[in-house]
Tab-separated table of C-alpha atoms in Angstrom:
chain	number	residue	atom	x	y	z
A	1	ALA	CA	-37.533	-15.337	10.601
A	2	PRO	CA	-39.969	-17.721	9.588
A	3	PRO	CA	-39.082	-19.636	6.949
A	4	ILE	CA	-40.656	-19.289	3.139
A	5	TRP	CA	-41.758	-22.404	1.394
A	6	PHE	CA	-42.228	-22.132	-1.937
A	7	PHE	CA	-44.453	-25.407	-4.165
A	8	VAL	CA	-43.189	-25.940	-7.120
A	9	HIS	CA	-46.457	-27.854	-9.063
A	10	SER	CA	-45.625	-26.793	-12.826
A	11	ARG	CA	-42.661	-27.443	-14.597
A	12	ALA	CA	-43.214	-24.203	-16.391
A	13	ARG	CA	-40.186	-21.996	-16.194
A	14	PRO	CA	-41.221	-18.756	-14.284
A	15	ARG	CA	-38.983	-15.484	-15.464
A	16	VAL	CA	-36.884	-14.552	-12.702
A	17	ALA	CA	-36.222	-10.724	-12.223
A	18	PRO	CA	-32.077	-9.882	-11.975
A	19	MET	CA	-31.558	-9.842	-7.978
A	20	ARG	CA	-30.254	-6.066	-6.770
A	21	VAL	CA	-26.782	-7.829	-5.439
A	22	PRO	CA	-24.501	-4.300	-4.271
A	23	SER	CA	-21.547	-4.424	-2.710
A	24	ALA	CA	-20.825	-5.738	0.538
A	25	ALA	CA	-17.273	-7.038	1.488
A	26	LYS	CA	-16.380	-2.790	1.522
A	27	ASN	CA	-19.022	-2.356	5.199
A	28	ILE	CA	-17.254	-6.010	6.343
A	29	ARG	CA	-13.472	-4.424	5.876
A	30	ASN	CA	-14.820	-1.565	7.272
A	31	ALA	CA	-15.362	-3.480	10.402
A	32	ALA	CA	-12.496	-5.733	10.188
A	33	ALA	CA	-10.479	-1.635	10.545
A	34	ARG	CA	-13.031	-1.026	13.377
A	35	LEU	CA	-11.645	-3.665	15.118
A	36	LEU	CA	-8.079	-2.831	14.415
A	37	SER	CA	-8.629	1.101	15.597
A	38	ALA	CA	-8.566	-0.176	19.003
A	39	GLU	CA	-4.814	-0.020	18.715
A	40	PRO	CA	-3.258	2.001	22.227
A	41	PRO	CA	-2.621	5.904	20.966
A	42	PRO	CA	0.613	6.213	18.831
A	43	SER	CA	2.619	7.478	21.407
A	44	VAL	CA	3.109	7.509	25.345
A	45	ALA	CA	7.400	9.034	25.033
A	46	SER	CA	6.111	11.227	28.017
A	47	SER	CA	5.042	8.713	30.413
A	48	VAL	CA	8.685	7.719	29.307
A	49	VAL	CA	10.760	8.071	32.877
A	50	ASP	CA	14.081	5.931	31.022
A	51	PRO	CA	14.973	8.163	27.732
A	52	PHE	CA	16.892	4.959	26.044
A	53	ALA	CA	20.981	6.717	26.197
A	54	LEU	CA	23.244	4.079	23.682
A	55	PRO	CA	26.101	3.110	26.915
A	56	PRO	CA	29.742	2.411	26.353
A	57	VAL	CA	30.290	0.278	23.684
A	58	ASP	CA	33.039	-2.614	22.526
A	59	VAL	CA	33.681	-3.713	19.186
A	60	ALA	CA	36.511	-6.750	18.766
A	61	TYR	CA	37.725	-8.712	16.079
A	62	ASP	CA	39.395	-11.182	17.904
A	63	VAL	CA	38.547	-13.801	20.439
A	64	GLU	CA	41.163	-11.726	22.753
A	65	SER	CA	39.687	-8.618	22.634
A	66	ALA	CA	35.837	-9.796	23.044
A	67	GLU	CA	36.721	-11.911	26.258
A	68	ARG	CA	38.111	-9.067	27.545
A	69	ALA	CA	35.390	-6.908	26.018
A	70	LEU	CA	32.374	-9.534	27.708
A	71	ALA	CA	34.654	-9.991	31.319
A	72	LEU	CA	34.340	-5.939	31.672
A	73	ARG	CA	30.832	-5.976	30.144
A	74	GLY	CA	29.291	-8.464	32.415
A	75	PHE	CA	28.119	-11.050	30.370
A	76	ALA	CA	30.109	-13.994	31.841
A	77	PRO	CA	27.195	-16.279	32.822
A	78	SER	CA	27.584	-17.383	37.058
A	79	ALA	CA	27.694	-20.614	38.214
A	80	ALA	CA	25.546	-19.614	41.060
A	81	PRO	CA	21.210	-19.960	39.755
A	82	GLY	CA	18.988	-16.930	40.417
A	83	ALA	CA	17.199	-14.843	38.115
A	84	PRO	CA	16.784	-14.649	34.673
A	85	ARG	CA	19.590	-12.009	32.916
A	86	PHE	CA	18.240	-10.335	30.067
A	87	ILE	CA	20.450	-9.148	27.079
A	88	GLY	CA	19.681	-7.280	24.191
A	89	PHE	CA	20.683	-9.223	21.214
A	90	ASP	CA	20.416	-8.671	17.442
A	91	VAL	CA	22.918	-10.442	14.593
A	92	GLU	CA	23.824	-8.934	11.565
A	93	THR	CA	24.433	-10.466	7.921
A	94	LYS	CA	26.343	-9.784	4.311
A	95	PRO	CA	23.522	-9.757	2.420
A	96	ASN	CA	22.893	-11.886	-0.999
A	97	PHE	CA	21.483	-9.597	-3.505
A	98	THR	CA	21.585	-13.028	-5.710
A	99	LYS	CA	17.179	-13.052	-6.419
A	100	ASN	CA	15.627	-16.267	-5.413
A	101	VAL	CA	18.507	-17.714	-3.690
A	102	ALA	CA	18.406	-17.871	-0.951
A	103	ASN	CA	20.896	-15.979	2.016
A	104	VAL	CA	23.272	-18.581	2.979
A	105	ASN	CA	26.299	-16.359	4.421
A	106	ALA	CA	26.907	-16.508	8.247
A	107	PRO	CA	26.584	-14.268	11.149
A	108	ALA	CA	29.419	-11.931	10.663
A	109	LEU	CA	28.434	-9.774	13.999
A	110	VAL	CA	26.922	-10.764	17.144
A	111	GLN	CA	25.697	-7.732	19.117
A	112	LEU	CA	25.140	-7.585	22.520
A	113	ALA	CA	24.092	-5.047	24.806
A	114	ASN	CA	23.029	-5.111	28.932
A	115	GLU	CA	22.890	-1.356	31.525
A	116	ARG	CA	26.884	-1.682	31.496
A	117	GLY	CA	27.345	-1.931	27.953
A	118	CYS	CA	27.277	-3.174	24.511
A	119	VAL	CA	30.050	-5.468	23.325
A	120	LEU	CA	30.099	-6.779	18.971
A	121	VAL	CA	31.996	-9.446	18.229
A	122	HIS	CA	32.947	-9.425	14.729
A	123	LEU	CA	32.523	-13.375	14.302
A	124	ALA	CA	33.342	-12.850	10.370
A	125	SER	CA	37.485	-11.825	11.716
A	126	MET	CA	37.449	-14.952	13.408
A	127	ARG	CA	38.110	-17.545	10.762
A	128	GLY	CA	34.804	-19.960	12.687
A	129	GLU	CA	36.201	-19.552	15.808
A	130	THR	CA	33.672	-18.255	18.793
A	131	PRO	CA	34.741	-16.892	22.450
A	132	PRO	CA	34.326	-19.060	24.432
A	133	THR	CA	31.989	-16.558	26.768
A	134	LEU	CA	29.872	-16.002	23.675
A	135	ARG	CA	29.029	-19.826	23.159
A	136	ALA	CA	28.307	-20.141	27.179
A	137	LEU	CA	26.430	-17.166	27.242
A	138	CYS	CA	24.909	-18.468	24.321
A	139	GLU	CA	23.802	-22.119	26.306
A	140	ASP	CA	22.792	-21.194	29.394
A	141	ALA	CA	19.697	-21.099	31.174
A	142	GLY	CA	19.522	-18.158	32.985
A	143	SER	CA	20.505	-15.688	30.286
A	144	ILE	CA	17.383	-14.552	28.138
A	145	PHE	CA	17.918	-13.087	24.692
A	146	VAL	CA	15.844	-9.996	24.114
A	147	GLY	CA	15.009	-8.288	20.596
A	148	ASN	CA	12.901	-8.204	17.587
A	149	GLY	CA	12.488	-11.463	15.321
A	150	VAL	CA	15.865	-12.721	18.200
A	151	TRP	CA	14.632	-16.081	17.394
A	152	SER	CA	15.828	-16.067	13.567
A	153	ASP	CA	19.018	-14.816	14.394
A	154	MET	CA	19.591	-17.620	17.410
A	155	ARG	CA	19.137	-19.804	14.970
A	156	ASP	CA	21.425	-18.469	12.876
A	157	VAL	CA	24.303	-18.774	15.177
A	158	ASP	CA	23.453	-21.873	15.861
A	159	GLY	CA	23.873	-23.042	13.013
A	160	ALA	CA	26.613	-21.643	11.458
A	161	PHE	CA	28.339	-22.233	15.345
A	162	GLY	CA	27.137	-25.227	16.252
A	163	THR	CA	25.626	-23.151	19.379
A	164	LYS	CA	22.962	-24.437	21.406
A	165	SER	CA	21.335	-21.412	22.377
A	166	ARG	CA	18.573	-21.799	25.813
A	167	GLY	CA	16.002	-18.289	25.976
A	168	TYR	CA	14.613	-15.160	24.699
A	169	VAL	CA	11.772	-13.103	25.146
A	170	ASP	CA	10.479	-11.099	21.697
A	171	VAL	CA	9.289	-7.279	22.525
A	172	GLY	CA	6.809	-8.254	19.233
A	173	VAL	CA	5.345	-10.693	20.318
A	174	ILE	CA	4.652	-8.487	23.537
A	175	ALA	CA	4.036	-5.476	21.642
A	176	GLN	CA	1.555	-7.622	19.240
A	177	THR	CA	-0.246	-9.015	22.340
A	178	PHE	CA	-0.774	-5.524	23.454
A	179	GLY	CA	-2.610	-4.316	20.001
A	180	HIS	CA	0.585	-3.159	18.688
A	181	SER	CA	0.834	-4.269	14.592
A	182	ARG	CA	3.422	-1.760	13.824
A	183	HIS	CA	5.889	-4.103	16.284
A	184	GLY	CA	8.992	-3.276	15.365
A	185	LEU	CA	11.773	-2.193	16.722
A	186	LYS	CA	11.861	1.680	15.424
A	187	ALA	CA	7.961	1.363	15.978
A	188	MET	CA	8.021	0.580	19.281
A	189	SER	CA	11.173	3.163	19.501
A	190	ALA	CA	8.865	6.096	18.428
A	191	ARG	CA	5.802	4.782	20.941
A	192	TYR	CA	7.829	5.847	23.666
A	193	GLY	CA	10.170	8.781	22.076
A	194	TYR	CA	13.281	8.036	20.737
A	195	ASP	CA	13.793	8.273	16.585
A	196	ALA	CA	15.762	5.060	15.805
A	197	GLU	CA	17.521	5.663	12.548
A	198	LYS	CA	17.709	2.478	10.652
A	199	PRO	CA	19.003	3.544	7.332
A	200	LYS	CA	18.541	0.458	4.349
A	201	SER	CA	22.342	1.409	3.037
A	202	VAL	CA	23.741	0.341	6.476
A	203	GLN	CA	21.079	-2.242	7.365
A	204	THR	CA	22.307	-4.134	4.104
A	205	SER	CA	25.752	-2.889	3.379
A	206	ASN	CA	29.052	-5.586	3.764
A	207	TRP	CA	29.109	-6.931	7.630
A	208	GLU	CA	32.017	-9.032	6.893
A	209	LYS	CA	34.155	-6.089	6.396
A	210	SER	CA	37.489	-5.458	9.297
A	211	PRO	CA	36.993	-2.965	10.550
A	212	LEU	CA	33.381	-2.166	10.569
A	213	GLU	CA	32.731	1.415	9.509
A	214	ALA	CA	31.782	3.615	12.233
A	215	LYS	CA	28.081	3.777	10.656
A	216	GLN	CA	27.653	0.389	11.003
A	217	ILE	CA	28.535	0.059	15.000
A	218	ASP	CA	26.325	2.803	15.066
A	219	TYR	CA	23.662	0.613	13.576
A	220	GLY	CA	24.244	-2.642	15.088
A	221	ALA	CA	24.907	-1.188	18.861
A	222	LYS	CA	21.443	0.359	18.565
A	223	ASP	CA	19.145	-2.601	17.837
A	224	ALA	CA	21.086	-4.569	20.414
A	225	ALA	CA	20.624	-1.961	23.325
A	226	LEU	CA	16.555	-1.407	22.063
A	227	GLY	CA	15.856	-4.754	22.176
A	228	LEU	CA	16.295	-4.059	25.549
A	229	TRP	CA	15.302	-0.650	26.538
A	230	VAL	CA	12.081	-1.546	24.690
A	231	LEU	CA	11.108	-5.091	26.924
A	232	LYS	CA	11.894	-2.124	29.889
A	233	GLN	CA	9.425	0.466	28.232
A	234	LEU	CA	6.319	-2.039	27.226
A	235	TYR	CA	6.497	-3.347	30.829
A	236	ALA	CA	6.267	-0.315	32.571
A	237	GLU	CA	3.226	0.609	30.798
A	238	TYR	CA	1.495	-2.550	30.489
A	239	ALA	CA	2.807	-3.688	33.815
A	240	GLY	CA	1.658	-1.817	36.385
A	241	GLY	CA	3.807	-2.825	38.948
A	242	GLU	CA	1.952	-6.008	39.378
A	243	VAL	CA	4.458	-7.912	38.610
A	244	SER	CA	8.145	-8.302	39.199
A	245	LEU	CA	10.363	-7.379	34.631
A	246	GLU	CA	11.510	-10.939	35.297
A	247	ASP	CA	8.151	-12.659	35.916
A	248	TRP	CA	6.105	-10.351	33.584
A	249	ALA	CA	8.978	-11.775	30.723
A	250	MET	CA	9.289	-14.661	31.376
A	251	ALA	CA	5.001	-15.231	30.724
A	252	PHE	CA	6.341	-14.796	26.540
A	253	GLY	CA	9.019	-16.073	26.621
A	254	ASN	CA	10.880	-18.333	24.039
A	255	ALA	CA	7.437	-17.612	22.024
A	256	SER	CA	8.063	-15.733	18.361
A	257	GLN	CA	4.422	-15.623	17.922
A	258	PRO	CA	1.582	-15.059	20.163
A	259	LYS	CA	-0.591	-17.710	19.506
A	260	GLU	CA	2.356	-19.476	20.953
A	261	ALA	CA	2.876	-17.564	24.174
A	262	PHE	CA	-0.374	-17.447	24.889
A	263	ARG	CA	-0.750	-21.528	24.698
A	264	SER	CA	2.637	-21.391	26.735
A	265	ALA	CA	0.827	-19.575	29.761
A	266	ARG	CA	-2.372	-21.093	29.777
A	267	ALA	CA	-0.472	-24.013	30.274
A	268	ASN	CA	1.121	-22.798	32.913
A	269	ALA	CA	-1.681	-21.079	34.268
A	270	LYS	CA	-1.220	-20.956	38.241
A	271	THR	CA	2.111	-18.594	37.753
A	272	THR	CA	1.451	-16.962	34.469
A	273	PRO	CA	0.607	-12.811	36.166
A	274	GLU	CA	-3.018	-12.359	35.919
A	275	CYS	CA	-1.608	-8.857	33.871
A	276	VAL	CA	-0.524	-10.964	31.258
A	277	MET	CA	-3.050	-13.596	31.158
A	278	LYS	CA	-5.867	-10.655	30.604
A	279	ALA	CA	-4.220	-9.942	27.697
A	280	PHE	CA	-3.968	-13.119	25.968
A	281	GLU	CA	-7.529	-13.306	26.068
A	282	ARG	CA	-7.813	-9.744	25.171
A	283	PHE	CA	-5.668	-10.634	21.500
A	284	ASP	CA	-6.897	-13.616	21.542
A	285	GLN	CA	-10.695	-12.800	21.129
A	286	LYS	CA	-9.613	-9.594	19.257
A	287	ASN	CA	-7.724	-11.791	17.075
A	288	ARG	CA	-10.585	-14.540	16.254
A	289	GLU	CA	-12.849	-11.178	15.558
A	290	LEU	CA	-10.200	-10.380	12.722
A	291	VAL	CA	-10.784	-14.045	11.218
A	292	LYS	CA	-13.621	-14.160	11.367
A	293	GLU	CA	-14.307	-10.891	9.157
A	294	ALA	CA	-11.429	-12.236	6.801
A	295	TRP	CA	-13.818	-14.856	6.401
A	296	LEU	CA	-16.878	-12.848	5.741
A	297	VAL	CA	-15.199	-10.556	3.266
A	298	ARG	CA	-13.557	-13.681	0.872
A	299	GLN	CA	-17.438	-15.977	1.271
A	300	MET	CA	-19.270	-12.375	0.580
A	301	LYS	CA	-17.249	-12.011	-2.695
A	302	LYS	CA	-18.346	-16.178	-3.468
A	303	ALA	CA	-21.749	-16.042	-2.400
A	304	GLN	CA	-22.664	-12.554	-4.471
A	305	ARG	CA	-20.651	-13.978	-7.683
A	306	VAL	CA	-22.636	-17.312	-8.033
A	307	VAL	CA	-26.336	-15.349	-6.027
A	308	LYS	CA	-25.381	-12.802	-9.382
A	309	GLN	CA	-24.769	-15.163	-12.144
A	310	MET	CA	-27.920	-17.202	-11.367
A	311	ALA	CA	-30.539	-14.267	-11.188
A	312	GLU	CA	-28.680	-13.616	-15.068
A	313	GLY	CA	-29.585	-16.755	-16.243
A	314	ALA	CA	-25.555	-17.123	-16.453
A	315	LEU	CA	-26.010	-20.532	-14.196
A	316	HIS	CA	-27.922	-23.562	-13.664
A	317	PRO	CA	-29.783	-23.702	-10.190
A	318	VAL	CA	-28.640	-26.685	-9.432
A	319	SER	CA	-24.952	-25.320	-9.401
A	320	ALA	CA	-25.475	-22.842	-7.797
A	321	THR	CA	-27.081	-24.875	-4.868
A	322	HIS	CA	-23.282	-26.662	-4.964
A	323	ALA	CA	-21.966	-23.749	-4.743
A	324	LEU	CA	-23.115	-22.229	-2.259
A	325	MET	CA	-23.602	-25.326	-0.328
A	326	ASP	CA	-18.908	-25.446	0.173
A	327	ILE	CA	-19.431	-21.035	0.359
A	328	LEU	CA	-22.187	-21.266	3.684
A	329	HIS	CA	-20.475	-23.262	5.664
A	330	ALA	CA	-18.234	-22.119	8.635
A	331	PRO	CA	-14.103	-23.836	8.848
A	332	LYS	CA	-14.580	-26.686	11.586
A	333	SER	CA	-18.264	-27.361	11.502
A	334	LYS	CA	-20.011	-30.259	10.358
A	335	ARG	CA	-23.393	-28.405	10.248
A	336	LYS	CA	-24.542	-27.276	6.145
A	337	VAL	CA	-26.168	-23.794	6.019
A	338	VAL	CA	-27.472	-24.975	2.954
A	339	GLU	CA	-28.697	-29.251	1.868
A	340	TRP	CA	-31.195	-31.299	0.351
A	341	VAL	CA	-33.691	-32.880	2.542
A	342	GLY	CA	-35.851	-35.786	2.252
A	343	SER	CA	-36.047	-36.931	-1.603
A	344	GLY	CA	-38.556	-39.557	-2.787
A	345	SER	CA	-41.188	-40.887	-4.734
A	346	LYS	CA	-45.116	-39.257	-4.045
A	347	GLY	CA	-46.211	-41.209	-6.347
A	348	GLY	CA	-47.388	-41.359	-9.639
A	349	GLY	CA	-43.827	-41.588	-11.504
A	350	LEU	CA	-42.858	-39.055	-9.327
A	351	PHE	CA	-40.387	-37.865	-7.124
A	352	GLU	CA	-40.509	-35.343	-5.140
A	353	ILE	CA	-37.186	-33.079	-3.205
A	354	GLU	CA	-36.693	-30.027	-0.963
A	355	LEU	CA	-33.759	-27.703	-0.310
A	356	LYS	CA	-32.959	-25.994	2.701
A	357	LEU	CA	-31.489	-22.908	1.896
A	358	GLY	CA	-29.769	-20.883	4.862
A	359	SER	CA	-32.056	-21.013	7.409
A	360	SER	CA	-35.316	-18.648	6.248
A	361	VAL	CA	-35.962	-20.348	2.576
A	362	ARG	CA	-37.377	-23.492	2.328
A	363	ALA	CA	-39.036	-24.887	-1.548
A	364	ARG	CA	-40.081	-28.202	-2.418
A	365	GLY	CA	-39.485	-29.897	-6.507
A	366	GLU	CA	-41.025	-32.707	-7.879
A	367	GLY	CA	-40.258	-34.031	-11.365
A	368	ARG	CA	-39.547	-37.460	-13.053
A	369	THR	CA	-36.865	-37.641	-11.753
A	370	VAL	CA	-34.360	-36.807	-9.472
A	371	LYS	CA	-32.336	-34.492	-11.265
A	372	ALA	CA	-35.712	-32.837	-12.333
A	373	ALA	CA	-36.714	-32.574	-8.616
A	374	LYS	CA	-33.793	-30.789	-7.650
A	375	PHE	CA	-33.979	-28.482	-10.870
A	376	GLU	CA	-37.651	-27.837	-9.542
A	377	ALA	CA	-36.509	-27.089	-6.032
A	378	ALA	CA	-33.614	-25.218	-6.701
A	379	ARG	CA	-35.488	-22.679	-8.948
A	380	GLY	CA	-38.557	-22.630	-6.999
A	381	ALA	CA	-36.115	-21.537	-3.706
A	382	PHE	CA	-34.254	-18.720	-5.311
A	383	ALA	CA	-37.566	-17.387	-6.983
A	384	ALA	CA	-38.506	-17.433	-3.737
A	385	LEU	CA	-35.048	-15.304	-2.506
A	386	LYS	CA	-36.216	-12.645	-5.296
A	387	ASP	CA	-39.776	-12.351	-4.502
A	388	GLY	CA	-39.335	-13.167	0.313
A	389	ASP	CA	-38.531	-10.559	3.081
A	390	ALA	CA	-34.936	-11.620	1.249
A	391	ALA	CA	-35.090	-9.807	-1.699
A	392	ASP	CA	-32.093	-8.339	-1.069
A	393	ALA	CA	-29.344	-10.543	-1.531
A	394	THR	CA	-26.523	-8.753	-0.440
A	395	ILE	CA	-28.594	-8.364	3.373
A	396	TRP	CA	-29.397	-12.279	3.169
A	397	ILE	CA	-25.914	-13.074	2.437
A	398	LYS	CA	-24.030	-11.509	4.643
A	399	ARG	CA	-27.302	-13.140	7.387
A	400	GLU	CA	-26.221	-16.211	6.397
A	401	LEU	CA	-22.730	-15.828	6.254
A	402	GLU	CA	-23.294	-15.178	10.140
A	403	HIS	CA	-25.318	-18.240	10.685
A	404	ALA	CA	-22.975	-20.278	9.372
A	405	TRP	CA	-20.460	-18.854	11.470
A	406	SER	CA	-22.817	-18.863	14.475
A	407	GLN	CA	-22.942	-22.900	14.058
């Protein structure tokens, strides 16, 4: 729209009728909801060719039995370098129910899963000792732990037992990258046709007691095994056979957030599979749109409040102008949508100043002081906003916010 010029000649204050300021935040929220509605369908269970089945489970309460179980189920690291081995990984810790007090309990149980079995290592029974094979597994570059929130679990084990864990793949990060807002193991398992029961009473039970109850063993084993199973289902759905599981999964490796994985993929663009790079680019675009919509909602509410207070006479025109200067200013942008332009002496003891109020409203004011000239210019700009083609304040605010963001 062409600029609207409003030149104030008189010092008399014209009556400004209240402007209509309907809420537009709901419309913007709906736009954000439409972006989220692009999430993949809730279930693809009919296409799963490998239904979940819990492999044999061993529970070890001492170092010797842990060593035997880990060897029996093939968890010992290989001395020869080769393709990464994916191992389902999870940790359980005795909860701390004291309010506002951090849980400082050491991990009580480490759960490991592969195709041959699950081994539950009850560290709480080992009095500070760590099975050598478990320690070697943590520090083996070729052994990649798989789970949801797995980096946090690895950090807890390292902090309590002095291990130096290496590689991991977070299936929650992969799920988020492909558009799943509900990316926990329970939600993703349900997507692929398995109802993973995760009772709160078991989750918050005493994991340090020995021996563990049957329901605790079942819960712990499934948590580890499901991480590995969900990884394979995600690969089957999204890789399309274009690349190996190892290359596809490691494109998300050692990242606890999708943004972190995207940065790593861009840094290694030559080796990142094309299907993964495209997924990252879609995720990044969608995330940018959601950030924009959230910013529009926040700024819309602020701007509506300022314009309404100005229309009701509850806010000084210059104060309203300065408020809009902050509101109609996109993050990380140095360009201003609202600004004072060209103040100077006009002669005859008068000062003249122009106010740029957004992309479509201009007003000039004059007075015996710069302050008085700003007042006249601001009053004129808001009057022009009411009377010009931007009479609907909400439409004007939304347009100016979009313009500010584009800067």
